[in-house]
Coordinates of C-alpha atoms in Angstrom, one line a residue:
X276 CA 121.4 125.8 89.8
X277 CA 119.9 126.9 86.4
X278 CA 120.4 130.0 85.0
X279 CA 117.2 132.0 84.0
X280 CA 117.4 135.2 82.6
X281 CA 115.0 137.9 81.2
X282 CA 117.8 138.8 78.4
X283 CA 119.9 135.7 78.4
X284 CA 123.2 136.1 80.4
X285 CA 125.0 134.5 77.4
X286 CA 123.1 136.8 74.8
X287 CA 124.3 140.3 73.7
X288 CA 123.4 142.8 76.1
X289 CA 120.4 144.7 75.9
X290 CA 119.8 148.5 74.6
X291 CA 120.8 149.8 77.9
X292 CA 124.1 147.6 78.0
X293 CA 123.5 144.9 80.6
X294 CA 121.4 141.8 81.2
X295 CA 118.6 141.3 83.9
X296 CA 119.1 137.9 85.4
X297 CA 116.2 136.3 87.1
X298 CA 117.3 134.9 90.6
X299 CA 113.9 134.0 91.6
X300 CA 114.0 131.4 94.3
X301 CA 117.2 132.8 96.0
X302 CA 115.0 134.2 98.8
X303 CA 111.6 132.1 99.3
X304 CA 108.6 134.2 98.6
X305 CA 110.6 137.2 97.0
X306 CA 111.2 137.7 93.3
X307 CA 114.9 138.7 93.0
X308 CA 116.3 140.2 89.7
X309 CA 120.1 140.8 89.2
X310 CA 121.0 143.8 86.9
X311 CA 124.4 142.9 86.0
X312 CA 126.1 146.2 85.4
X313 CA 129.5 144.5 85.2
X314 CA 128.7 143.6 81.7
X315 CA 129.6 146.9 80.3
X316 CA 133.1 146.8 78.2
X317 CA 134.8 148.5 81.4
X318 CA 133.2 146.0 83.7
X319 CA 132.1 148.9 85.6
X320 CA 128.5 150.2 86.4
X321 CA 129.9 153.7 86.0
X322 CA 130.3 153.4 82.1
X323 CA 126.9 155.4 81.3
X324 CA 128.1 158.1 83.5
X325 CA 131.4 158.3 82.2
X326 CA 130.1 158.2 78.7
X327 CA 127.8 161.3 79.4
X328 CA 130.8 163.2 81.0
X329 CA 133.0 162.6 78.0
X330 CA 130.2 163.8 75.6
X331 CA 129.8 167.0 77.6
X332 CA 133.7 167.4 77.6
X333 CA 133.9 166.9 74.1
X334 CA 131.0 169.4 73.3
X335 CA 133.0 171.9 75.3
X336 CA 135.9 171.6 73.2
X337 CA 138.1 170.0 76.3
X338 CA 140.8 167.4 75.2
X339 CA 141.5 165.7 78.4
X340 CA 139.2 164.6 81.4
X341 CA 140.9 163.8 84.6
X342 CA 139.3 161.8 87.4
X343 CA 140.2 160.2 90.6
X344 CA 139.1 156.5 91.3
X345 CA 139.2 153.5 93.4
X346 CA 138.9 151.5 90.1
X347 CA 135.4 151.4 88.6
X348 CA 135.1 155.1 87.5
X349 CA 138.6 155.1 86.2
X350 CA 138.1 152.0 84.0
X351 CA 134.9 153.4 82.7
X352 CA 136.3 156.7 81.9
X353 CA 139.4 155.3 80.3
X354 CA 137.1 153.4 77.9
X355 CA 134.8 156.3 77.2
X356 CA 137.7 158.7 76.5
X357 CA 139.2 156.1 74.2
X358 CA 136.0 156.0 72.2
X359 CA 135.9 159.9 71.9
X360 CA 139.6 160.3 71.1
X361 CA 140.1 162.4 74.4
X362 CA 143.0 162.0 76.6
X363 CA 142.0 160.5 79.9
X364 CA 144.0 160.9 83.1
X365 CA 143.3 158.8 86.2
X366 CA 144.5 159.3 90.0
X367 CA 144.4 156.1 91.7
X368 CA 145.7 155.2 95.2
X369 CA 148.9 153.1 95.2
X370 CA 148.2 149.4 95.7
X371 CA 144.4 149.7 94.8
X372 CA 142.6 147.8 92.1
X373 CA 145.1 146.4 89.7
X374 CA 147.5 149.2 90.0
X375 CA 145.9 150.9 87.1
X376 CA 146.9 148.1 84.4
X377 CA 143.4 148.1 82.8
X378 CA 143.4 151.9 82.5
X379 CA 146.7 152.1 80.9
X380 CA 145.8 149.5 78.4
X381 CA 142.7 151.6 77.5
X382 CA 145.3 154.3 76.9
X383 CA 144.8 156.3 80.0
X384 CA 147.7 158.3 81.9
X385 CA 147.7 156.6 85.5
X386 CA 149.1 158.7 88.3
X387 CA 149.4 156.7 91.4
X388 CA 149.3 158.6 95.0
X389 CA 150.1 157.4 98.3
X390 CA 147.0 157.7 100.6
X391 CA 143.3 157.4 100.5
X392 CA 140.9 158.0 97.6
X393 CA 140.3 161.4 99.1
X394 CA 144.0 162.2 98.5
X395 CA 143.5 161.0 94.7
X396 CA 140.6 163.4 94.4
X397 CA 142.9 166.4 95.6
X398 CA 145.5 165.3 93.1
X399 CA 143.0 165.1 90.3
X400 CA 141.5 168.5 90.7
X401 CA 145.1 169.9 90.8
X402 CA 145.9 168.0 87.4
X403 CA 142.5 169.2 86.0
X404 CA 143.7 172.8 85.9
X405 CA 146.0 172.0 82.9
X406 CA 144.9 173.6 79.7
X407 CA 142.3 171.7 77.8
X408 CA 141.5 169.5 80.9
X409 CA 138.5 169.3 82.8
X410 CA 137.5 167.8 86.2
X411 CA 135.5 164.7 85.5
X412 CA 134.8 163.7 89.1
X413 CA 131.4 162.8 90.4
X414 CA 131.0 166.3 92.0
X415 CA 132.7 168.1 89.4
X416 CA 131.4 170.5 86.8
X417 CA 129.6 167.7 84.8
X418 CA 127.7 166.4 87.9
X419 CA 124.5 166.7 86.0
X420 CA 126.0 164.6 83.2
X421 CA 127.1 162.1 85.8
X422 CA 123.6 161.6 87.5
X423 CA 122.0 161.2 83.9
X424 CA 124.4 158.5 83.0
X425 CA 123.6 156.6 86.3
X426 CA 120.0 157.2 85.8
X427 CA 119.8 155.1 82.8
X428 CA 119.4 151.9 85.0
X429 CA 115.8 153.0 85.7
X430 CA 114.9 153.3 82.2
X431 CA 116.4 149.8 81.6
X432 CA 114.1 148.5 84.3
X433 CA 111.0 150.4 83.2
X434 CA 111.5 148.7 79.6
X435 CA 112.0 145.3 81.2
X436 CA 109.4 145.1 83.9
X437 CA 105.5 145.3 83.8
X438 CA 105.6 147.5 87.1
X439 CA 108.1 149.1 89.3
X440 CA 110.2 147.0 91.7
X441 CA 109.2 146.9 95.2
X442 CA 113.0 147.5 96.4
X443 CA 116.0 148.5 94.6
X444 CA 119.4 147.3 96.2
X445 CA 122.3 149.5 95.2
X446 CA 125.9 150.0 96.3
X447 CA 126.8 153.2 98.1
X448 CA 130.1 154.9 98.0
X449 CA 130.1 158.6 97.3
X450 CA 126.5 158.5 97.1
X451 CA 126.0 159.4 93.3
X452 CA 124.4 156.4 92.0
X453 CA 121.6 156.5 94.7
X454 CA 120.9 160.2 94.0
X455 CA 120.6 159.7 90.4
X456 CA 118.3 156.7 90.6
X457 CA 116.4 158.6 93.2
X458 CA 116.0 161.6 90.9
X459 CA 114.6 159.4 88.2
X460 CA 112.3 157.3 90.4
X461 CA 110.6 160.5 91.4
X462 CA 110.4 161.7 87.8
X463 CA 108.5 158.6 87.0
X464 CA 106.3 158.4 90.2
X465 CA 107.6 155.1 91.1
X466 CA 107.2 154.1 94.6
X467 CA 110.4 151.9 94.7
X468 CA 112.2 151.7 98.1
X469 CA 115.9 152.3 97.9
X470 CA 118.3 150.1 99.9
X471 CA 122.0 151.4 100.0
X472 CA 124.8 148.8 100.9
X473 CA 128.5 149.4 101.6
X474 CA 131.2 148.1 103.8
X475 CA 130.4 148.2 107.3
X476 CA 132.3 150.8 109.4
X477 CA 134.2 152.0 106.2
X478 CA 131.8 154.6 104.7
X479 CA 130.3 157.5 106.5
X480 CA 127.0 157.0 104.8
X481 CA 126.9 153.5 106.6
X482 CA 128.1 154.9 109.9
X483 CA 126.0 158.0 110.0
X484 CA 122.9 156.4 109.1
X485 CA 119.9 157.3 109.9
X486 CA 121.9 160.6 110.4
X487 CA 123.2 163.5 110.8
X488 CA 126.1 162.9 108.2
X489 CA 129.4 163.0 109.7
X490 CA 132.9 162.2 108.1
X491 CA 134.9 159.5 109.5
X492 CA 138.5 160.2 110.5
X493 CA 141.0 159.7 107.5
X494 CA 142.5 156.7 109.7
X495 CA 139.3 155.4 110.7
X496 CA 138.7 153.1 107.8
X497 CA 140.2 149.6 106.8
X498 CA 141.0 148.6 103.3
X499 CA 141.0 145.1 102.3
X500 CA 141.5 143.2 99.0
X501 CA 137.6 142.5 99.1
X502 CA 136.2 145.9 100.1
X503 CA 138.6 148.3 98.5
X504 CA 136.3 150.1 96.0
X505 CA 133.6 150.6 98.8
X506 CA 136.0 152.5 101.4
X507 CA 135.5 156.4 101.7
X508 CA 136.1 158.5 105.0
X509 CA 134.2 161.1 103.1
X510 CA 131.4 160.4 100.7
X511 CA 131.3 163.3 98.4
X512 CA 127.6 163.4 98.0
X513 CA 126.9 161.6 101.4
X514 CA 124.3 163.8 102.7
X515 CA 122.1 164.1 99.7
X516 CA 122.4 160.3 99.1
X517 CA 121.1 159.9 102.7
X518 CA 118.1 162.1 102.1
X519 CA 117.3 160.3 99.0
X520 CA 117.2 156.9 100.7
X521 CA 115.2 158.3 103.5
X522 CA 112.7 159.7 100.9
X523 CA 111.8 156.6 99.6
X524 CA 111.4 154.8 103.2
X525 CA 114.6 152.8 102.5
X526 CA 117.9 152.2 104.7
X527 CA 121.5 152.0 104.6
X528 CA 123.1 148.7 105.5
X529 CA 126.7 147.6 106.2
X530 CA 128.2 144.3 105.2
X531 CA 131.4 142.5 106.0
X532 CA 134.1 141.1 104.0
X533 CA 132.6 137.4 104.4
X534 CA 129.2 138.6 103.4
X535 CA 130.9 140.0 100.3
X536 CA 132.7 136.8 99.4
X537 CA 129.5 134.9 99.9
X538 CA 127.4 136.8 97.7
X539 CA 130.0 136.7 95.1
X540 CA 130.0 132.8 95.3
X541 CA 126.1 132.8 95.1
X542 CA 126.0 134.9 92.0
X543 CA 128.5 132.5 90.2
X544 CA 125.7 130.2 90.3
X545 CA 123.7 132.6 88.2
X546 CA 126.4 133.2 85.7
X547 CA 127.2 136.6 87.1
X548 CA 131.0 137.2 88.0
X549 CA 131.6 140.5 89.8
X550 CA 134.5 141.2 92.4
X551 CA 133.5 140.8 96.0
X552 CA 132.9 144.5 96.3
X553 CA 130.8 144.4 93.2
X554 CA 128.3 141.9 94.9
X555 CA 127.9 144.3 97.7
X556 CA 124.2 144.9 96.8
X557 CA 123.2 141.3 97.0
X558 CA 125.0 140.9 100.1
X559 CA 122.8 143.5 101.6
X560 CA 119.6 141.8 100.4
X561 CA 120.8 138.5 101.8
X562 CA 121.4 140.0 105.1
X563 CA 118.1 141.7 104.9
X564 CA 116.4 138.3 104.2
X565 CA 118.2 136.5 107.1
X566 CA 116.7 139.3 109.5
X567 CA 113.8 138.6 111.8
X568 CA 111.4 140.7 109.6
X569 CA 112.9 139.3 106.5
X570 CA 112.0 141.2 103.0
X571 CA 108.7 142.4 102.0
X572 CA 106.9 140.5 99.2
X573 CA 107.4 141.8 95.7
X574 CA 110.1 142.2 93.2
X575 CA 113.8 143.2 94.4
X576 CA 116.3 144.4 92.0
X577 CA 119.9 144.1 92.9
X578 CA 122.6 146.1 91.0
X579 CA 126.1 144.6 90.6
X580 CA 128.7 147.3 90.2
X581 CA 132.1 146.0 89.1
X582 CA 134.1 142.9 88.1

C-alpha cells in the first residue's frame, strides 16, 4: 500500500503540529483523511491543550501544574511544563500506561494510585491545593484553555482543506475533545457531523447514548492493555459532549479490542503508528463502513490520539 499525504508523513509537521494523511481508497467511494495527532513530541493529541493550560498557569504566577491521567494528558503536560520551566505533577492509576516512565523522563513527578482514573482525579485535586500549584485537569479552572487547545485541530483542517469535511471521527473519553471541536465548528459555521468513538461498554458516553447520561458503576468497566486510555466509569464532561455530538447529527459508537487492533494494523500501512486505543476513531469509521447503510459520500477525517 502506498503512502500519500497532504503534508508528507516523513516531512516535518505542519504549523499545527501534525500531518494529514490521505487514506482515500481505504473505504470505497469515500475520501478518508487521517489527522495523525500522535506526531506531537509527547505522542498525544492533548499537547495543544496542555500547552494552553501551562501558558495560563505561568501567566497567573503558578509554579506547578497537577493533573490526573490515563497516559496521554500526563505525557503532554509533562512536556509542556518542562518547556515552560514549571513543575509537573501527574497522578496515574498503578499499572496503567508505561507506569509513568515517559513522564518521569520529561521531569514530571509521578504519583501512582490504586484504583481507577477517577481515583487519580480525586488525588490530583488534593495535591493541587499545595502552595503555587494549580489543578490542570480538563474540568479544572483552566477549562477554557483546554478547549482552546483542542480546538486548533479545526484550524488545521481549515488550512488544509478546500471545504469542511463531511464527518469528523474523534475519540471520546471525558468528552473534552468533542466539546472543543464542536465549539469551533459552530464558530466557523461548518456543517461537519461529529462521530464519537470509544471502548464498547467501558465509557458512559457510549453506554448512555443517545441519552440521558448515566454514570457506570465503578466496577462496571473492564480495562485491558488495548483499551486502557479509553476507560472511564464517569466522563467528566460527558453530558455536554453528548449534546455536542447530537447537535451535529452525529452519534456515539463503541468498538471492541479486536477492532482497535485491526485499525492499528491498517494505519501502519499508511505510515501511522498509534497505540490500539489511539486508533479508536478509525475503528469506528471502519465499523460504520461495514454497517448496512455504510458511510455517506464526502470527506471523512479521522483523529489519531496517542502512540
